[in-house]
Every structure is written in C-alpha cells, then in structure tokens.
mmCIF file of C-alpha atoms in Angstrom:
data_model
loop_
_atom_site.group_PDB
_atom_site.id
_atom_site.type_symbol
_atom_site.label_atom_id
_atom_site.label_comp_id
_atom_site.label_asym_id
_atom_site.label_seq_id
_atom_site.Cartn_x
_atom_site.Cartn_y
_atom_site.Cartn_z
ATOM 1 C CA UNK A 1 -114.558 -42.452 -24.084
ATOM 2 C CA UNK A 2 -114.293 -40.299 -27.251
ATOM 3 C CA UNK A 3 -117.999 -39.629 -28.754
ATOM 4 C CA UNK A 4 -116.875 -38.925 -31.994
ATOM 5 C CA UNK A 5 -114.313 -39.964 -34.781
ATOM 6 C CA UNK A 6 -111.118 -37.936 -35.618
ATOM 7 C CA UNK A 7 -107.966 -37.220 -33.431
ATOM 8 C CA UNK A 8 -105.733 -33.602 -33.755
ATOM 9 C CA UNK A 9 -102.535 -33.874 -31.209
ATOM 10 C CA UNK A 10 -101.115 -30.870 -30.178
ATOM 11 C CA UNK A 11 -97.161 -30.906 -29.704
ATOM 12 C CA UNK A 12 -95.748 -28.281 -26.938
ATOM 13 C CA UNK A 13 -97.901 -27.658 -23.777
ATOM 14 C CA UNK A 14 -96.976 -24.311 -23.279
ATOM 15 C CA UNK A 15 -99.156 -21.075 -23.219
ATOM 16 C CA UNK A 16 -99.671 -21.666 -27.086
ATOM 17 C CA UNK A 17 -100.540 -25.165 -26.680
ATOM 18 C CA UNK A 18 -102.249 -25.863 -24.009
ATOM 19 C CA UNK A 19 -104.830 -22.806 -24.988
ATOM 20 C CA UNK A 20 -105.085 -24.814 -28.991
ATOM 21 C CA UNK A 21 -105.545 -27.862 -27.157
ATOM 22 C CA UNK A 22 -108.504 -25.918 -25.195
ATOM 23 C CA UNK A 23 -110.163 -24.382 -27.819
ATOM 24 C CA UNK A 24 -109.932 -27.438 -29.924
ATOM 25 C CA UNK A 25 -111.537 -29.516 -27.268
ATOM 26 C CA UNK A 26 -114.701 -26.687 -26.936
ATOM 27 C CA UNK A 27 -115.262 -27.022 -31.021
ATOM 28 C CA UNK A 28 -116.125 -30.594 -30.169
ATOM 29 C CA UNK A 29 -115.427 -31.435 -33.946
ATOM 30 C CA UNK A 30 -112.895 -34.804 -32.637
ATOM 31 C CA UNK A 31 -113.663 -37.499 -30.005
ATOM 32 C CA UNK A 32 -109.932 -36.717 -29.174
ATOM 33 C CA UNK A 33 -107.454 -34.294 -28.530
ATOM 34 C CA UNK A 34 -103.871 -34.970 -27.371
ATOM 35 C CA UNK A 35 -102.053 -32.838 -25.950
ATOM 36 C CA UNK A 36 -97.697 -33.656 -25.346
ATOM 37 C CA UNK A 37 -94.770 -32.357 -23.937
ATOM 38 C CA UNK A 38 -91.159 -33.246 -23.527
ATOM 39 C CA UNK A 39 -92.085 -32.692 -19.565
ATOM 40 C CA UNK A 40 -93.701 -35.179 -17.083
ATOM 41 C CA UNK A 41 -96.832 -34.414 -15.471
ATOM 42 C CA UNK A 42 -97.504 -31.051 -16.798
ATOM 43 C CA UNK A 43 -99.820 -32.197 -20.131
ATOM 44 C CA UNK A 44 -101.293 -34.711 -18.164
ATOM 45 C CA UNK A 45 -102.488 -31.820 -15.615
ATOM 46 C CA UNK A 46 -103.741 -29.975 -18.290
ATOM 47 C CA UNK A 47 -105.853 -32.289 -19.804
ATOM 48 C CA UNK A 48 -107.485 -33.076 -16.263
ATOM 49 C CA UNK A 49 -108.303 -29.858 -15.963
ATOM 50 C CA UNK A 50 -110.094 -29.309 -18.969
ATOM 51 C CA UNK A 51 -111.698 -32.407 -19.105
ATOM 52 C CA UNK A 52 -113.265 -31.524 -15.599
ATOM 53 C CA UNK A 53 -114.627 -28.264 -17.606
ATOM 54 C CA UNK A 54 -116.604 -30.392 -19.955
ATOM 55 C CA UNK A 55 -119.803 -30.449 -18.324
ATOM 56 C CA UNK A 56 -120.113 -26.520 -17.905
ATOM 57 C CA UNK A 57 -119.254 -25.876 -21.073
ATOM 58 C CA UNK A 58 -121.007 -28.472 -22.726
ATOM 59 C CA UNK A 59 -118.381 -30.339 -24.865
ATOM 60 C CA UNK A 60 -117.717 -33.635 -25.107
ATOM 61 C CA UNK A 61 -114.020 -34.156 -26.949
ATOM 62 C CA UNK A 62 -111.605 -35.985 -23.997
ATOM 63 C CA UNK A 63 -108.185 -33.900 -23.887
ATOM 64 C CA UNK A 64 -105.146 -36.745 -23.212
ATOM 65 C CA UNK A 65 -102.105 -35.274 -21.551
ATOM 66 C CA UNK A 66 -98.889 -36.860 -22.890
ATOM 67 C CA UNK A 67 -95.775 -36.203 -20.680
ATOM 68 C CA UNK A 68 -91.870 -37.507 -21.587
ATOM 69 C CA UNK A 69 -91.532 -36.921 -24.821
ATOM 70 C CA UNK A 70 -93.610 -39.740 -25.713
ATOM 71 C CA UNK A 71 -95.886 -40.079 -28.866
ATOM 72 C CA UNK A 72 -97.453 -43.293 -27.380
ATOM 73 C CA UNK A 73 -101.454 -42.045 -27.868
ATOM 74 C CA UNK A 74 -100.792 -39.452 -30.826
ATOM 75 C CA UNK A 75 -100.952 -42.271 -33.393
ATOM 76 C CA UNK A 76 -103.032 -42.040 -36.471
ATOM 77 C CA UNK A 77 -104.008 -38.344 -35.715
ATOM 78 C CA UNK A 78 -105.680 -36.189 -38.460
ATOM 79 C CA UNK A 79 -104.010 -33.211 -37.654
ATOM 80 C CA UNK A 80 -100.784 -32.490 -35.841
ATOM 81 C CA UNK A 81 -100.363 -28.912 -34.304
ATOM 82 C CA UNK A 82 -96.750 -28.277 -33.787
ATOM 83 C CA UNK A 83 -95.792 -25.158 -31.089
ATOM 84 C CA UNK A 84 -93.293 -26.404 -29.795
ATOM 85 C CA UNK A 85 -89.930 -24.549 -29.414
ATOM 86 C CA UNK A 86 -88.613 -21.272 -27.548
ATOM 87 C CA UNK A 87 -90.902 -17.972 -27.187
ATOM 88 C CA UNK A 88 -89.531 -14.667 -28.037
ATOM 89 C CA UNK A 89 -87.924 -12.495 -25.481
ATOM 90 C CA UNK A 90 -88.165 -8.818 -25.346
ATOM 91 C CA UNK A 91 -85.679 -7.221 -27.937
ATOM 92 C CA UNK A 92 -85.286 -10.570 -29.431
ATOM 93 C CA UNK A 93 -86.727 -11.216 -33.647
ATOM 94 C CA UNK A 94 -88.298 -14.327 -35.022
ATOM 95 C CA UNK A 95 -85.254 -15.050 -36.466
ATOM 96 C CA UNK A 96 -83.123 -15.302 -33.426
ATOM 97 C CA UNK A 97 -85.016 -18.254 -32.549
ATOM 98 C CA UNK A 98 -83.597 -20.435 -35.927
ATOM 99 C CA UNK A 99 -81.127 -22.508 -34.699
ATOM 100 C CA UNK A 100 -82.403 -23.705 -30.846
ATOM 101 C CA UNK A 101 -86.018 -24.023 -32.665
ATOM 102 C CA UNK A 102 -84.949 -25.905 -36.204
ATOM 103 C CA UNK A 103 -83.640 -28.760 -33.963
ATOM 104 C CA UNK A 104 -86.765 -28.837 -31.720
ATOM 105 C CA UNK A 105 -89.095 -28.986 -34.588
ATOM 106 C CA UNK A 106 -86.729 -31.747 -36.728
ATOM 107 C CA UNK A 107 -87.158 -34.201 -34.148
ATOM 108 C CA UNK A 108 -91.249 -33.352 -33.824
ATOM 109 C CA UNK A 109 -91.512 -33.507 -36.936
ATOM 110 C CA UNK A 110 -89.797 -37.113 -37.865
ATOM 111 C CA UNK A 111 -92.333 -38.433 -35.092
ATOM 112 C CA UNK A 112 -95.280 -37.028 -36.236
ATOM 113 C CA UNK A 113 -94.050 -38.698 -39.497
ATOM 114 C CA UNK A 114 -93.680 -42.403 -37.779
ATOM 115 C CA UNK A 115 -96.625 -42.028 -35.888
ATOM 116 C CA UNK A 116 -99.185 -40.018 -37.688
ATOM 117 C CA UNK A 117 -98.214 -40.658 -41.668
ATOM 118 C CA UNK A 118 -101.150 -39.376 -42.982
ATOM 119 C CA UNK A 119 -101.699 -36.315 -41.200
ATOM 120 C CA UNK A 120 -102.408 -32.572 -41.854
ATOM 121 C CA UNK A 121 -99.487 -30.890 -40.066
ATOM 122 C CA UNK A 122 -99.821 -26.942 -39.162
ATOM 123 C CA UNK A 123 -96.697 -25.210 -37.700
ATOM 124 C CA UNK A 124 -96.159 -22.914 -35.588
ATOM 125 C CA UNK A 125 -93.197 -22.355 -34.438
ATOM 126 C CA UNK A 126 -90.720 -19.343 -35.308
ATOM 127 C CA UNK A 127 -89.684 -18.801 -36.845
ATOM 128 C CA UNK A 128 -92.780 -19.448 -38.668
ATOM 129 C CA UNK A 129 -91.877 -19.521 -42.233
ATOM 130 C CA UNK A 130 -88.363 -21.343 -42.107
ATOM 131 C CA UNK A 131 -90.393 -23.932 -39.751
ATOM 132 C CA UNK A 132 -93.076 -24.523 -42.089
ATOM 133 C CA UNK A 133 -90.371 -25.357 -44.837
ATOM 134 C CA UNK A 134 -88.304 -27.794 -41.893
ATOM 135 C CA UNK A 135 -90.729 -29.410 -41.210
ATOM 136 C CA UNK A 136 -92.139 -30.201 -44.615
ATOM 137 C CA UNK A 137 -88.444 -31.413 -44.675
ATOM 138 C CA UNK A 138 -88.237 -33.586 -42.226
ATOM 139 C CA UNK A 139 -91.533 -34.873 -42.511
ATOM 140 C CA UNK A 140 -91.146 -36.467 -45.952
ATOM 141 C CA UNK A 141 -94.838 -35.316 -46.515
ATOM 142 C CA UNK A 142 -96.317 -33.884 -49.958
ATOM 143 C CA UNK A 143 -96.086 -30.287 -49.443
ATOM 144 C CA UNK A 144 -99.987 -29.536 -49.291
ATOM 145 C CA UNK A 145 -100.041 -31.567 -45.866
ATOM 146 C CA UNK A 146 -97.844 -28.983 -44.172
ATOM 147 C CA UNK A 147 -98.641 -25.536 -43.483
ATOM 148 C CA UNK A 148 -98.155 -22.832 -41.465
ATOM 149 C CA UNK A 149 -99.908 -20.305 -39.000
ATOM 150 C CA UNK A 150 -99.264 -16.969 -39.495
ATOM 151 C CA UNK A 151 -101.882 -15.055 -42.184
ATOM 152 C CA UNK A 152 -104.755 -15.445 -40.120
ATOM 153 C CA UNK A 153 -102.909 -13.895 -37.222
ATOM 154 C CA UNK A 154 -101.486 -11.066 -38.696
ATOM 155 C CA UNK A 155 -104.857 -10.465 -40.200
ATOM 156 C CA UNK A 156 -106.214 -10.733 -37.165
ATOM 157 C CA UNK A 157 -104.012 -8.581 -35.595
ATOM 158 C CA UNK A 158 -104.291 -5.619 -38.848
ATOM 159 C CA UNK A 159 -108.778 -5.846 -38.457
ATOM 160 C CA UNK A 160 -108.597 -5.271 -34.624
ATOM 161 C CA UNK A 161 -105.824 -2.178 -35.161
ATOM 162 C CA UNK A 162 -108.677 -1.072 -38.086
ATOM 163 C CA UNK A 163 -111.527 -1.534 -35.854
ATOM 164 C CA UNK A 164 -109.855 0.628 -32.905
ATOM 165 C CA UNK A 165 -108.527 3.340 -34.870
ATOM 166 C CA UNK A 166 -112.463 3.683 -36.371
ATOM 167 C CA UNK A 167 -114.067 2.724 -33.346
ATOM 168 C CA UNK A 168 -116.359 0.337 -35.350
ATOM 169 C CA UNK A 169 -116.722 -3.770 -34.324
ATOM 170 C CA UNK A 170 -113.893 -5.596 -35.486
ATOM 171 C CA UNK A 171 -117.317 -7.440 -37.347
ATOM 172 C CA UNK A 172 -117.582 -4.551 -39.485
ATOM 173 C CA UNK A 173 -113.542 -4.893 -40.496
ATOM 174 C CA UNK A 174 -112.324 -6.694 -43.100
ATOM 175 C CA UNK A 175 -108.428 -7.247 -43.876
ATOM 176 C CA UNK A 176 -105.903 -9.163 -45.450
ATOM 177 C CA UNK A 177 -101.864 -9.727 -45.224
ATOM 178 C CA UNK A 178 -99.614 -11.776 -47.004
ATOM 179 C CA UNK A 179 -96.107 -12.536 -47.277
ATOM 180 C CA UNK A 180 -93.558 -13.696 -44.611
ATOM 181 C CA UNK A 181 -94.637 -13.641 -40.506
ATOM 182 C CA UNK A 182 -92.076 -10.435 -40.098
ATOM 183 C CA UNK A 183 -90.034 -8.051 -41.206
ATOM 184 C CA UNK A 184 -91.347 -8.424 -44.736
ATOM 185 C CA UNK A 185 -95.193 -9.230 -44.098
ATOM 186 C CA UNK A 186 -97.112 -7.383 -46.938
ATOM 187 C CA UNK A 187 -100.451 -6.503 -45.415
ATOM 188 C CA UNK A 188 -103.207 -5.437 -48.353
ATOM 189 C CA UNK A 189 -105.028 -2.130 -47.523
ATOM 190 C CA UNK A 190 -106.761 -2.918 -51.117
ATOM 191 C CA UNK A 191 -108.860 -5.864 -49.870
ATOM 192 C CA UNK A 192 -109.595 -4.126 -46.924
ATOM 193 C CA UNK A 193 -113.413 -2.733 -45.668
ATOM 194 C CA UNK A 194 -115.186 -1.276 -43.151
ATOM 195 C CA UNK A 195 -118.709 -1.858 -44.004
ATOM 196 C CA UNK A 196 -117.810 -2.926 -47.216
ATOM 197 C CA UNK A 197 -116.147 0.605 -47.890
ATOM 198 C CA UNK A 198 -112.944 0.473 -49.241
ATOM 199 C CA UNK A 199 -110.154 1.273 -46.089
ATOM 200 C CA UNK A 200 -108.794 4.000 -48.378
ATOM 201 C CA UNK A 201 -112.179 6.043 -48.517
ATOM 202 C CA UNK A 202 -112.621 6.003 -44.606
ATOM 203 C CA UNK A 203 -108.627 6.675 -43.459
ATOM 204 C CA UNK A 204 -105.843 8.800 -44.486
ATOM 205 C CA UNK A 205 -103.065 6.871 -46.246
ATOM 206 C CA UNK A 206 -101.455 7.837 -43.098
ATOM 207 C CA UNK A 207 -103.058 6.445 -40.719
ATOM 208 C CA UNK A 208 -103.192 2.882 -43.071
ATOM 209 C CA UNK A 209 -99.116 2.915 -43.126
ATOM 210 C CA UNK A 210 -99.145 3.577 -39.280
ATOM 211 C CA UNK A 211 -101.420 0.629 -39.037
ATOM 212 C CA UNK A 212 -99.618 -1.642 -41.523
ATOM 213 C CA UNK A 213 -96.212 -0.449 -39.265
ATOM 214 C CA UNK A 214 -98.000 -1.895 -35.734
ATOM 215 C CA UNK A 215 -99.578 -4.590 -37.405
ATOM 216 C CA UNK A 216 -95.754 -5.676 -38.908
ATOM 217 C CA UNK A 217 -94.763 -5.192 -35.160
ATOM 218 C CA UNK A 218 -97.575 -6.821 -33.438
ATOM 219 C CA UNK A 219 -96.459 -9.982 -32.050
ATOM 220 C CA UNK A 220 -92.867 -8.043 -30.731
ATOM 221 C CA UNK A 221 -95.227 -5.519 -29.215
ATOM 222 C CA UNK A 222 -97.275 -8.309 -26.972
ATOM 223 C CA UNK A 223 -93.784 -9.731 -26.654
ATOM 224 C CA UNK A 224 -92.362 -6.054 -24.919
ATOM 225 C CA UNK A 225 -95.405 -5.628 -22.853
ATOM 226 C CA UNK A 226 -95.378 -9.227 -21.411
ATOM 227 C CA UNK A 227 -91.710 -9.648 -20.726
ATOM 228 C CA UNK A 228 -91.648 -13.051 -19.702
ATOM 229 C CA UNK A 229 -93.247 -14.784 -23.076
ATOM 230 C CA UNK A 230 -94.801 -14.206 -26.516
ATOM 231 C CA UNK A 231 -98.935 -13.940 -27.693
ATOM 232 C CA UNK A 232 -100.731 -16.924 -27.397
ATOM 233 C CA UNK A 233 -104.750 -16.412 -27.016
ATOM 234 C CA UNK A 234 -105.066 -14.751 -30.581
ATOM 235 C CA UNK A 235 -102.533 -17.318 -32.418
ATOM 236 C CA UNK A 236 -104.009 -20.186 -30.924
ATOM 237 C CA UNK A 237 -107.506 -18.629 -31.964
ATOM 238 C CA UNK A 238 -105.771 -18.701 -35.445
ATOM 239 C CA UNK A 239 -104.492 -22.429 -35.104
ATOM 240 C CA UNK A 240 -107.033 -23.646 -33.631
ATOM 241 C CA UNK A 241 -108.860 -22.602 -36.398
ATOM 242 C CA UNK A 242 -106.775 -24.186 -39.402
ATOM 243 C CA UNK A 243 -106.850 -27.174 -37.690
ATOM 244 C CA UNK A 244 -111.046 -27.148 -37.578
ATOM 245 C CA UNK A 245 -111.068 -26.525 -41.089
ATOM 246 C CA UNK A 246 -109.378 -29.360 -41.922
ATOM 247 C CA UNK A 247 -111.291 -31.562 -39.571
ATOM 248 C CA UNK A 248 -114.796 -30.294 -41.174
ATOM 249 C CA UNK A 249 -112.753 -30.868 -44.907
ATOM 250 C CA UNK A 250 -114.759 -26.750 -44.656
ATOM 251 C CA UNK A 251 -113.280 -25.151 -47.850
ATOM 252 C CA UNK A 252 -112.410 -21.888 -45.687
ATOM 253 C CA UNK A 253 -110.577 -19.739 -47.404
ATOM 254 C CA UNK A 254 -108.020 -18.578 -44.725
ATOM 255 C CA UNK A 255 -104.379 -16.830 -44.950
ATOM 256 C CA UNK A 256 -101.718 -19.501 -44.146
ATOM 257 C CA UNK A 257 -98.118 -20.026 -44.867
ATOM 258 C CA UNK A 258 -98.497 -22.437 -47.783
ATOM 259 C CA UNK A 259 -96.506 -23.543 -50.185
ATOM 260 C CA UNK A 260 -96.327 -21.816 -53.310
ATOM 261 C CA UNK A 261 -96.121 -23.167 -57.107
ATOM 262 C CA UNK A 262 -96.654 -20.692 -60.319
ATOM 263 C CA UNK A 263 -99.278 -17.945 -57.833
ATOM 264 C CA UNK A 264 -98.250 -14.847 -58.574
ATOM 265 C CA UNK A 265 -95.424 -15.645 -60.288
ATOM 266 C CA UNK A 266 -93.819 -16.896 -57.722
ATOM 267 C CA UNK A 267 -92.812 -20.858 -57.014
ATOM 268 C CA UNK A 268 -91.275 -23.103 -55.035
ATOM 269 C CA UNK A 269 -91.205 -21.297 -51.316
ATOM 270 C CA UNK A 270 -93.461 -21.283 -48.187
ATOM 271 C CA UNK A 271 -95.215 -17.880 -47.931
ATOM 272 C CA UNK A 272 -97.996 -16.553 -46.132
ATOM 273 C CA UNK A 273 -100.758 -16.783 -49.268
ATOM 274 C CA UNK A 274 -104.926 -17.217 -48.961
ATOM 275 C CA UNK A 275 -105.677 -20.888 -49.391
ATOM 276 C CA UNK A 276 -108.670 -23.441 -49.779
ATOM 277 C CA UNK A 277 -108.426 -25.670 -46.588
ATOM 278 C CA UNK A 278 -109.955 -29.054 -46.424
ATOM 279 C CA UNK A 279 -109.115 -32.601 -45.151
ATOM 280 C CA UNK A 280 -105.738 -32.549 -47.723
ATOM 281 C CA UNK A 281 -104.431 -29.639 -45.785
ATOM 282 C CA UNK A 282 -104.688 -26.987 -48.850
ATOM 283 C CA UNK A 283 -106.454 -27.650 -51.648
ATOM 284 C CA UNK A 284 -105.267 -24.531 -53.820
ATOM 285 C CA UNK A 285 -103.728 -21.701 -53.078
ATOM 286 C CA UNK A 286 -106.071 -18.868 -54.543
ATOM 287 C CA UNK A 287 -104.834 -16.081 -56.022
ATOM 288 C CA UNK A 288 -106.439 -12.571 -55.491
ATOM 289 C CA UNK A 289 -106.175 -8.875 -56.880
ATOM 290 C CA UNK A 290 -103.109 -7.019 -55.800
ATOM 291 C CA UNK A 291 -101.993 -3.544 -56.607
ATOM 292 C CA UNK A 292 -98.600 -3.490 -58.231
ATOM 293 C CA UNK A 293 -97.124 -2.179 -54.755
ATOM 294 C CA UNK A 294 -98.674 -5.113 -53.258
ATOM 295 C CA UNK A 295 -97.364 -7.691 -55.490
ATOM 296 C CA UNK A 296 -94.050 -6.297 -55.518
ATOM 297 C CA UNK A 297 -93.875 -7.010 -51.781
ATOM 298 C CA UNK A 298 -94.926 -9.977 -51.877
ATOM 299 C CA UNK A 299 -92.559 -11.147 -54.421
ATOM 300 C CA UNK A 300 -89.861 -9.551 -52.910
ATOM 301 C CA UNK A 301 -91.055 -11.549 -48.601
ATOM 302 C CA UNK A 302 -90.616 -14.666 -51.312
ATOM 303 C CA UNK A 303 -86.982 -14.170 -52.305
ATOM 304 C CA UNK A 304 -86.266 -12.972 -48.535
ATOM 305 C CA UNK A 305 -87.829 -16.052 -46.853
ATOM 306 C CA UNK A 306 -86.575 -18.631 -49.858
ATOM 307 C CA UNK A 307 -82.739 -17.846 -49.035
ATOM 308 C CA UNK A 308 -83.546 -18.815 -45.061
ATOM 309 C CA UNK A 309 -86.139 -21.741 -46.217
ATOM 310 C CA UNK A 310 -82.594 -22.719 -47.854
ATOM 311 C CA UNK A 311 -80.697 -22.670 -44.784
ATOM 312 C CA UNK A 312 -82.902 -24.510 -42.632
ATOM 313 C CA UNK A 313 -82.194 -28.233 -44.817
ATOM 314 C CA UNK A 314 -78.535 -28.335 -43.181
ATOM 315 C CA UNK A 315 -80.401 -27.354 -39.521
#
C-alpha cells in the first residue's frame, strides 16, 4: 500500500527507465511509482525486484510494473517521465533517431494526455529537443508542463570533465551549459568555479575548449565505448531529479530544455535554459550573465533547433 500521496509514472523500461524508476522509488517523495512498457512481463519484473529492495534500503514508495502497452494504473500521475524510444548506436547522432522516435513519443504522449491531464511531463527522448517540442504538441498541455532533460546532464557531464582534469571533488566544481542537447550545446566557462575561483584563473583557455569539445561529445563517447546502448545512470540521475523537484514544488534552479518566451532575446522555441522548477513544471525561466560569445551561441542552438522543432508537427 502506498504510504504517501503523489504518483510519477515512468514510460519505457529500458536501461534509462527502469534506473529513474529506481532512483525515484529510493527518494521516497511518492507513495507510487509506475513503471510501463510496450512489453509483457518485463516492467512487472522490475518493479518486483525493487520492491523486494525496500527493506535494505529503507524506502517505502511501491514500484508498479505495467506491461502491454497499457496505461491502466498511470492515471492521475503528477509527473510523467517519458524515455521511451530507440538508443543511439555507435556512429549514429541524436538526430538520426527523429523519425522512428517522433512516432514513439506521439502516441506516449496523447496517453499521458487522456490519462494523466494534469501532469508535469519531462522528456527524454532524442532527440531531446525536437521531443520536448512533440510532445508539448501532442500533449495539448500549456507549455510550462512539458520539459525536457538535457542541461543538468550536460552539466553534469562538463563539472566531472572539470573535476578530473584538476583533480579536485566534482563538490568543489561548479558549471553550467545551455543551448540544444548536441551539436550546438553552448556550455558557459563564465559561470564556472572551482572553489569559487573563476575556471579561467585555474585552466588555460585550452584546456576549457578541450573540455567544452568532450563535454559536446559526451553522451556519443559513452555511446562508442558501450556499443550495444547509450548512458543511462548519469541521465536518469538528472531525470530523476527534475521529476523530485517538481514533486517537493522545491524552487531548484536546474538547467532543462524549457520553453522559451522574450529570455535573452530569444522566443518561442524549446532550448536548454536554467529554470525555477516547482509543482507547475517551470515557474520562470531565469535569465543569467553571459559573455557576448556565450549569448551568441545560444541564440544561434535557438534558430538551429527551432527549424527541426518545426519539422517535428508533421511527424
């Protein structure tokens, strides 16, 4: 029986899902966490098995496996977590995914709509930024109730390269990037410290472009070095994240693909922005201090991403 109030279903019981689903369940923030697939058997597994981990790790939230394709159990959920679609293959971009993906997360995302109308919907999906936009679509829901993953990991992803290259804890690190979840992702060396020292006074410029470079490439270097799938401990770490946010209605500032309205000069287009999270999905999307380099890239990921944002309506 669920202990507490508030329900988050995870869609896609993959590597990316399944491990959301877990970490979820170990915030104990919900009495419920469901977990579904388009396959028999396989969610339902899943949530057995970490439901049988409750007692040694000391949470209470009940994980509900899902098989089929149904939605039968995901009704009135707070937050809807949406992974599902194809990984990435070696030598293969975000973007490759488009077509096989937009038609996956369509048909997830007009359920979630029937079945969950008032929920906070996080995608993701790739390609992240076109699926954030399609499913907004699709859903019918107000744009601040749909956002994306992909800041957060990124940023994630820049702080641990940081930390490495220094040898200092990733603790000590902080960093920031913007923009689209690829090719034109604008990481911010000027909001980023090392123990509160600006990055610039303790690396060469560089070794900060060769980070930005890996950081840009991060998820197709896990992608090489695995061969048979894409990251999914550090983005579900991001996800499952979001998703707590909203839950707690925290205020968390946190790098997401949001939607964008007038910030920085820039409107109408899902882009990877900071934003105030809370039970509404994103409260505001806040603005902060850019170098002119770094708000020319950003307004240039927004005219790249809005032409394929464009594309995906007809998908």
């Amino acid at each position: 029986m669920a202990t507490k109030p508030g329900k988050i279903t995870v869609v896609g019981s993959g590597f990316y899902g399944s491990t959301t689903a877990l970490r979820l369940a170990q915030y104990d923030v919900v009495g419920t966490v469901v977990l579904t697939d388009i396959l028999e058997g396989k969610p339902e597994g899943l949530a057995l098995d970490i439901n049988q981990s409750r007692s040694i790790e000391g949470f209470e939230t009940e994980v509900v496996g899902v098989g089929g394709g149904s939605y039968e159990g995901t009704e009135g959920s707070d937050v809807v977590v949406i992974t599902a679609g194809l990984p990435r293959k070696p030598g293969m971009s975000r973007m490759d995914l488009i077509e096989t993906n937009a038609g996956i997360v369509r048909e997830v995302a007009e359920n979630v709509a029937r079945t969950s109308p008032d929920a906070v919907v996080i995608v993701v999906s790739n390609p992240l930024d076109e699926m954030t936009a399609l499913a907004q679509l699709a859903t019918g829901f107000p744009t601040q109730r749909v956002m994306g993953q992909a800041g957060m990991l990124d940023t994630a992803r820049f702080t641990d390269n940081v930390a490495r290259e220094l040898g200092v804890p990733t603790s000590s690190v902080r960093t920031l990037t913007l923009g689209s979840h690829g090719d034109t992702m604008v990481p911010v060396p000027s909001r980023c410290t090392v123990d509160g020292k600006p990055l610039a006074d303790v690396l060469a410029a560089d070794r900060i472009a060769h980070l930005v470079d890996r950081t840009r490439n991060g998820g197709a270097e896990v992608v090489a070095l695995l061969k048979t799938g894409s990251a999914y401990y550090a983005p579900s770490a991001a996800a499952a994240r979001m998703a707590k946010a909203v839950i707690e209605d925290s205020g968390a500032v946190l790098p997401v693909c949001a939607w964008v309205d007038g910030e920085y000069g820039i409107s109408g287009v899902y882009l990877g922005v900071e934003a105030e999270i809370g039970r509404e999905g994103v409260r505001r999307v806040v603005e902060g201090d850019l170098t002119d380099d770094e708000l020319a890239g950003l307004r240039e990921a927004a005219e790249a991403v809005r032409t394929k944002q464009a594309d995906v309506a007809d998908l």
